[in-house]
Amino acid sequence: QVQLVESGGGMVQAGGSLRLSCTASGTVDVINAMGWFRQYPGTQRTLVASITRDGVANYAGSAEDRFSVTIDNVRNTISLQMNNLKPEDTAVYYCRASKPIYSGSYYYWGRGTQVTVVS
């Protein structure tokens, strides 16, 4: 099993920055990628950014313009640096870890951290 713990959420003024972190524990050797998703009320979680153990990052839409995802394989931690935050970035942010299985991937999820951007 893999456990994920997120930190770094909070409330910030528009134009400000936040850094989210997610640390994995347990059988972390099975993880080949991690990512951040966000969820607005009443909607499904959508990808913000993901990164492989090799450091290959993938961003959704224009997230790369303001967000940066990094991975620390020693600490089994990924971080999401979010700059120039906008009110529409307000959401619950979830960390996800991927484990390859014969039929695709198995996903572990964190409990989420609230990000609120006020104008």
N, CA, C and O of each residue as an XYZ file, in Angstrom:
476
protein
N       0.824     -1.202      0.000
C       0.000      0.000      0.000
C       0.859      1.254      0.000
O       1.993      1.264      0.478
N       0.283      2.295     -0.546
C       0.946      3.592     -0.600
C       0.039      4.610      0.070
O      -1.166      4.643     -0.180
N       0.615      5.423      0.906
C      -0.111      6.511      1.537
C       0.449      7.832      1.028
O       1.660      7.995      0.874
N      -0.451      8.768      0.771
C      -0.075     10.083      0.265
C      -0.584     11.148      1.227
O      -1.738     11.119      1.654
N       0.286     12.076      1.557
C      -0.099     13.166      2.442
C       0.253     14.482      1.770
O       1.414     14.747      1.458
N      -0.768     15.302      1.552
C      -0.574     16.607      0.920
C      -0.428     17.684      1.986
O      -0.916     17.553      3.109
N       0.257     18.750      1.599
C       0.387     19.913      2.471
C       0.589     21.146      1.607
O       0.909     21.049      0.423
N       0.398     22.298      2.215
C       0.707     23.544      1.544
C      -0.484     24.329      1.040
O      -0.320     25.434      0.523
N      -1.674     23.782      1.181
C      -2.839     24.545      0.741
C      -3.124     25.706      1.669
O      -2.489     25.852      2.714
N      -4.078     26.527      1.282
C      -4.449     27.654      2.113
C      -5.141     28.724      1.311
O      -5.603     28.480      0.196
N      -5.212     29.900      1.873
C      -5.854     31.034      1.231
C      -4.803     32.054      0.848
O      -3.884     32.339      1.616
N      -4.947     32.600     -0.343
C      -3.975     33.561     -0.839
C      -4.687     34.604     -1.685
O      -5.743     34.333     -2.257
N      -4.121     35.771     -1.763
C      -4.657     36.822     -2.621
C      -4.344     36.500     -4.083
O      -3.341     35.859     -4.397
N      -5.213     36.956     -4.952
C      -4.952     36.799     -6.382
C      -3.600     37.415     -6.725
O      -3.252     38.491     -6.239
N      -2.853     36.721     -7.562
C      -1.506     37.151     -7.901
C      -0.430     36.569     -7.004
O       0.761     36.686     -7.290
N      -0.850     35.950     -5.933
C       0.101     35.358     -4.997
C       0.540     33.962     -5.410
O       0.198     33.479     -6.490
N       1.301     33.329     -4.537
C       1.862     32.009     -4.831
C       1.606     31.042     -3.677
O       1.484     31.436     -2.517
N       1.530     29.785     -4.033
C       1.479     28.708     -3.052
C       2.320     27.556     -3.573
O       2.489     27.377     -4.779
N       2.836     26.790     -2.643
C       3.585     25.584     -3.015
C       2.946     24.401     -2.306
O       2.915     24.335     -1.077
N       2.440     23.473     -3.100
C       1.862     22.248     -2.563
C       2.911     21.139     -2.576
O       3.722     21.042     -3.497
N       2.880     20.322     -1.556
C       3.769     19.164     -1.507
C       2.964     17.911     -1.196
O       1.927     17.960     -0.535
N       3.465     16.798     -1.686
C       2.816     15.509     -1.452
C       3.911     14.481     -1.229
O       4.780     14.286     -2.079
N       3.859     13.828     -0.077
C       4.854     12.821      0.258
C       4.220     11.445      0.298
O       3.183     11.237      0.927
N       4.858     10.518     -0.381
C       4.382      9.142     -0.409
C       5.142      8.309      0.606
O       6.335      8.515      0.830
N       4.444      7.373      1.212
C       5.067      6.435      2.140
C       4.466      5.053      1.901
O       3.438      4.914      1.238
N       5.115      4.052      2.444
C       4.665      2.678      2.233
C       5.516      2.027      1.157
O       6.734      2.205      1.129
N       4.877      1.275      0.275
C       5.613      0.577     -0.775
C       5.839      1.507     -1.955
O       5.276      1.309     -3.031
N       6.661      2.514     -1.746
C       6.835      3.584     -2.739
C       7.587      3.120     -3.976
O       7.509      3.771     -5.018
N       8.307      2.020     -3.887
C       9.072      1.554     -5.044
C       8.175      1.194     -6.217
O       8.643      1.131     -7.354
N       6.895      0.958     -5.961
C       5.991      0.579     -7.052
C       5.520      1.778     -7.855
O       4.952      1.615     -8.935
N       5.748      2.974     -7.345
C       5.247      4.193     -7.987
C       6.148      4.556     -9.173
O       7.373      4.585     -9.051
N       5.518      4.833    -10.326
C       6.318      5.283    -11.459
C       6.006      6.715    -11.869
O       6.715      7.292    -12.693
N       4.964      7.287    -11.307
C       4.628      8.671    -11.617
C       3.716      9.216    -10.529
O       3.037      8.465     -9.829
N       3.714     10.528    -10.402
C       2.820     11.193     -9.463
C       2.259     12.435    -10.120
O       2.811     12.938    -11.099
N       1.166     12.924     -9.577
C       0.558     14.089    -10.200
C      -0.369     14.836     -9.264
O      -0.696     14.383     -8.167
N      -0.777     15.994     -9.742
C      -1.736     16.826     -9.015
C      -2.997     16.978     -9.854
O      -2.945     17.233    -11.058
N      -4.105     16.818     -9.194
C      -5.409     17.020     -9.796
C      -6.154     18.050     -8.960
O      -5.814     18.276     -7.798
N      -7.157     18.666     -9.540
C      -7.994     19.561     -8.754
C      -9.459     19.284     -9.054
O      -9.830     18.792    -10.119
N     -10.252     19.619     -8.083
C     -11.678     19.339     -8.193
C     -12.472     20.550     -7.729
O     -12.302     21.046     -6.615
N     -13.350     21.012     -8.623
C     -14.285     22.066     -8.284
C     -15.551     21.419     -7.740
O     -15.830     20.263     -8.057
N     -16.325     22.138     -6.925
C     -17.552     21.546     -6.373
C     -18.465     21.016     -7.469
O     -18.755     21.713     -8.442
N     -18.911     19.784     -7.303
C     -19.849     19.201     -8.243
C     -19.254     18.720     -9.541
O     -19.988     18.363    -10.463
N     -17.927     18.704     -9.635
C     -17.289     18.245    -10.872
C     -16.297     17.132    -10.553
O     -16.019     16.836     -9.391
N     -15.773     16.529    -11.610
C     -14.774     15.483    -11.433
C     -13.383     16.101    -11.298
O     -13.152     17.248    -11.680
N     -12.493     15.331    -10.760
C     -11.106     15.775    -10.660
C     -10.490     15.824    -12.049
O     -10.730     14.953    -12.886
N      -9.697     16.855    -12.274
C      -9.008     17.000    -13.552
C      -7.521     17.214    -13.303
O      -7.107     17.741    -12.271
N      -6.746     16.792    -14.272
C      -5.304     16.887    -14.152
C      -4.842     18.336    -14.154
O      -5.330     19.157    -14.931
N      -3.897     18.637    -13.275
C      -3.189     19.912    -13.311
C      -1.802     19.675    -13.897
O      -1.404     20.322    -14.866
N      -1.080     18.744    -13.299
C       0.269     18.430    -13.767
C       0.675     17.069    -13.227
O       0.242     16.660    -12.150
N       1.505     16.378    -13.983
C       2.031     15.095    -13.529
C       3.508     15.028    -13.864
O       4.016     15.807    -14.670
N       4.187     14.083    -13.232
C       5.621     13.943    -13.473
C       6.020     12.505    -13.201
O       5.536     11.880    -12.257
N       6.915     11.986    -14.045
C       7.402     10.627    -13.868
C       8.605     10.620    -12.937
O       9.164     11.660    -12.592
N       8.984      9.399    -12.542
C      10.190      9.271    -11.711
C      11.414      9.825    -12.444
O      12.367     10.284    -11.813
N      11.384      9.779    -13.770
C      12.496     10.289    -14.573
C      12.467     11.797    -14.725
O      13.372     12.388    -15.314
N      11.412     12.424    -14.185
C      11.346     13.876    -14.253
C      10.642     14.434    -15.478
O      10.721     15.632    -15.749
N       9.961     13.583    -16.213
C       9.229     14.067    -17.380
C       7.881     14.606    -16.913
O       7.058     13.867    -16.373
N       7.668     15.891    -17.127
C       6.465     16.559    -16.634
C       5.444     16.738    -17.739
O       5.783     16.865    -18.916
N       4.202     16.744    -17.336
C       3.086     16.962    -18.253
C       2.106     17.907    -17.583
O       1.754     17.731    -16.416
N       1.667     18.915    -18.334
C       0.755     19.907    -17.784
C      -0.542     19.912    -18.583
O      -0.555     19.645    -19.784
N      -1.607     20.215    -17.901
C      -2.896     20.347    -18.556
C      -3.100     21.780    -18.983
O      -2.856     22.708    -18.213
N      -3.547     21.958    -20.207
C      -3.864     23.279    -20.715
C      -2.719     24.254    -20.566
O      -1.586     23.964    -20.949
N      -3.020     25.410    -20.008
C      -2.022     26.460    -19.856
C      -1.398     26.462    -18.458
O      -0.795     27.454    -18.046
N      -1.544     25.354    -17.733
C      -1.014     25.309    -16.368
C       0.480     25.579    -16.321
O       0.986     26.158    -15.360
N       1.191     25.151    -17.379
C       2.647     25.312    -17.386
C       3.051     26.781    -17.351
O       4.166     27.113    -16.948
N       2.152     27.651    -17.770
C       2.473     29.084    -17.773
C       2.685     29.605    -16.363
O       3.485     30.516    -16.148
N       1.962     29.022    -15.388
C       2.019     29.552    -14.033
C       2.435     28.515    -12.994
O       2.819     28.874    -11.881
N       2.363     27.240    -13.346
C       2.635     26.166    -12.384
C       3.883     25.393    -12.790
O       4.236     25.312    -13.967
N       4.529     24.835    -11.791
C       5.711     24.007    -12.049
C       5.685     22.806    -11.101
O       5.563     22.958     -9.885
N       5.801     21.615    -11.681
C       5.792     20.393    -10.875
C       7.202     19.812    -10.849
O       7.890     19.763    -11.868
N       7.613     19.376     -9.670
C       8.929     18.764     -9.506
C       8.789     17.509     -8.653
O       7.805     17.324     -7.937
N       9.797     16.660     -8.753
C       9.783     15.426     -7.974
C      11.118     15.238     -7.276
O      12.175     15.512     -7.844
N      11.060     14.775     -6.058
C      12.250     14.422     -5.279
C      12.153     12.928     -5.007
O      11.399     12.497     -4.135
N      12.914     12.146     -5.753
C      12.806     10.697     -5.637
C      13.381     10.168     -4.322
O      13.023      9.080     -3.872
N      14.257     10.932     -3.723
C      14.832     10.491     -2.446
C      13.785     10.604     -1.335
O      13.642      9.706     -0.505
N      13.077     11.697     -1.336
C      12.041     11.930     -0.314
C      10.672     11.456     -0.755
O       9.705     11.556      0.001
N      10.579     10.928     -2.000
C       9.291     10.474     -2.533
C       8.234     11.569     -2.414
O       7.113     11.341     -1.959
N       8.624     12.732     -2.829
C       7.773     13.915     -2.696
C       7.667     14.633     -4.033
O       8.659     14.816     -4.739
N       6.449     15.035     -4.365
C       6.298     15.936     -5.491
C       5.790     17.264     -4.963
O       5.119     17.335     -3.934
N       6.123     18.297     -5.686
C       5.705     19.634     -5.315
C       5.089     20.327     -6.513
O       5.451     20.060     -7.659
N       4.169     21.207     -6.238
C       3.545     22.012     -7.274
C       3.683     23.465     -6.865
O       3.036     23.926     -5.925
N       4.529     24.173     -7.579
C       4.691     25.598     -7.334
C       3.673     26.335     -8.185
O       3.675     26.223     -9.411
N       2.811     27.084     -7.530
C       1.749     27.789     -8.232
C       1.955     29.280     -8.057
O       1.934     29.798     -6.940
N       2.155     29.961     -9.170
C       2.401     31.396     -9.163
C       1.270     32.142     -9.841
O       0.499     31.566    -10.608
N       1.181     33.429     -9.551
C       0.166     34.270    -10.169
C      -1.215     33.619    -10.089
O      -1.923     33.493    -11.088
N      -1.568     33.218     -8.896
C      -2.822     32.498     -8.709
C      -4.022     33.377     -9.012
O      -4.005     34.588     -8.795
N      -5.068     32.729     -9.522
C      -6.293     33.412     -9.905
C      -7.468     32.814     -9.132
O      -7.396     31.664     -8.698
N      -8.530     33.567     -8.956
C      -9.687     33.023     -8.236
C     -10.188     31.700     -8.819
O     -10.699     30.851     -8.089
N     -10.041     31.528    -10.126
C     -10.500     30.281    -10.738
C      -9.618     29.090    -10.418
O      -9.943     27.960    -10.780
N      -8.493     29.335     -9.735
C      -7.663     28.225     -9.266
C      -8.188     27.664     -7.952
O      -7.693     26.650     -7.460
N      -9.186     28.323     -7.390
C      -9.775     27.839     -6.137
C     -10.393     26.468     -6.347
O     -11.274     26.289     -7.189
N      -9.920     25.506     -5.571
C     -10.374     24.122     -5.706
C      -9.726     23.286     -4.613
O      -8.870     23.763     -3.868
N     -10.144     22.046     -4.533
C      -9.424     21.085     -3.699
C      -8.402     20.396     -4.594
O      -8.745     19.893     -5.664
N      -7.173     20.374     -4.162
C      -6.088     19.785     -4.940
C      -5.730     18.427     -4.344
O      -5.516     18.290     -3.139
N      -5.673     17.432     -5.220
C      -5.389     16.068     -4.809
C      -4.099     15.574     -5.436
O      -3.804     15.855     -6.598
N      -3.350     14.846     -4.659
C      -2.147     14.176     -5.138
C      -2.512     12.758     -5.552
O      -3.327     12.100     -4.904
N      -1.906     12.299     -6.628
C      -2.136     10.937     -7.087
C      -0.814     10.271     -7.423
O       0.074     10.883     -8.017
N      -0.698      9.020     -7.037
C       0.478      8.223     -7.385
C       0.038      7.051     -8.250
O      -1.008      6.449     -8.008
N       0.830      6.735     -9.245
C       0.493      5.679    -10.192
C       1.411      4.484    -10.017
O       2.626      4.616     -9.870
N       0.798      3.327    -10.037
C       1.540      2.077     -9.982
C       1.181      1.274    -11.228
O       0.004      1.010    -11.475
N       2.173      0.885    -12.008
C       1.857      0.090    -13.202
C       1.398     -1.309    -12.820
O       1.991     -1.960    -11.961
N       0.341     -1.755    -13.467
C      -0.149     -3.124    -13.318
C      -0.328     -3.703    -14.707
O      -0.232     -2.980    -15.699
N      -0.582     -4.979    -14.789
C      -0.585     -5.647    -16.100
C      -1.610     -5.046    -17.048
O      -1.419     -5.076    -18.264
N      -2.706     -4.496    -16.503
C      -3.772     -3.971    -17.361
C      -3.726     -2.463    -17.507
O      -4.620     -1.875    -18.115
N      -2.707     -1.829    -16.964
C      -2.626     -0.366    -17.051
C      -1.969      0.214    -15.822
O      -0.788     -0.028    -15.572
N      -2.726      0.980    -15.049
C      -2.184      1.609    -13.845
C      -3.186      1.519    -12.715
O      -4.398      1.524    -12.926
N      -2.655      1.438    -11.525
C      -3.467      1.540    -10.312
C      -3.109      2.860     -9.659
O      -1.941      3.247     -9.620
N      -4.120      3.552     -9.146
C      -3.898      4.879     -8.606
C      -4.183      4.949     -7.105
O      -5.159      4.399     -6.595
N      -3.289      5.646     -6.440
C      -3.481      5.977     -5.033
C      -3.760      7.476     -4.945
O      -3.188      8.262     -5.700
N      -4.621      7.861     -4.043
C      -5.001      9.260     -3.906
C      -4.758      9.760     -2.490
O      -4.914      9.028     -1.512
N      -4.372     11.025     -2.410
C      -4.333     11.684     -1.128
C      -5.712     12.187     -0.748
O      -6.671     12.021     -1.502
N      -5.810     12.798      0.417
C      -7.112     13.258      0.906
C      -7.467     14.645      0.402
O      -8.607     15.085      0.548
N      -6.507     15.334     -0.189
C      -6.790     16.636     -0.762
C      -6.426     17.784      0.159
O      -6.406     17.648      1.382
N      -6.139     18.917     -0.463
C      -5.845     20.140      0.287
C      -6.541     21.304     -0.414
O      -6.503     21.424     -1.639
N      -7.168     22.148      0.377
C      -7.957     23.244     -0.181
C      -7.051     24.418     -0.549
O      -6.199     24.842      0.232
N      -7.259     24.920     -1.741
C      -6.610     26.156     -2.185
C      -7.710     27.169     -2.473
O      -8.619     26.907     -3.261
N      -7.619     28.304     -1.840
C      -8.602     29.369     -2.033
C      -7.879     30.641     -2.423
O      -6.987     31.108     -1.715
N      -8.274     31.195     -3.554
C      -7.667     32.422     -4.060
C      -8.735     33.504     -4.032
O      -9.777     33.379     -4.675
N      -8.471     34.551     -3.293
C      -9.438     35.635     -3.154
C      -8.958     36.856     -3.926
O      -7.763     37.143     -3.999
N      -9.911     37.555     -4.492
C      -9.555     38.734     -5.289
C      -9.598     39.996     -4.447
O      -9.327     41.084     -4.953
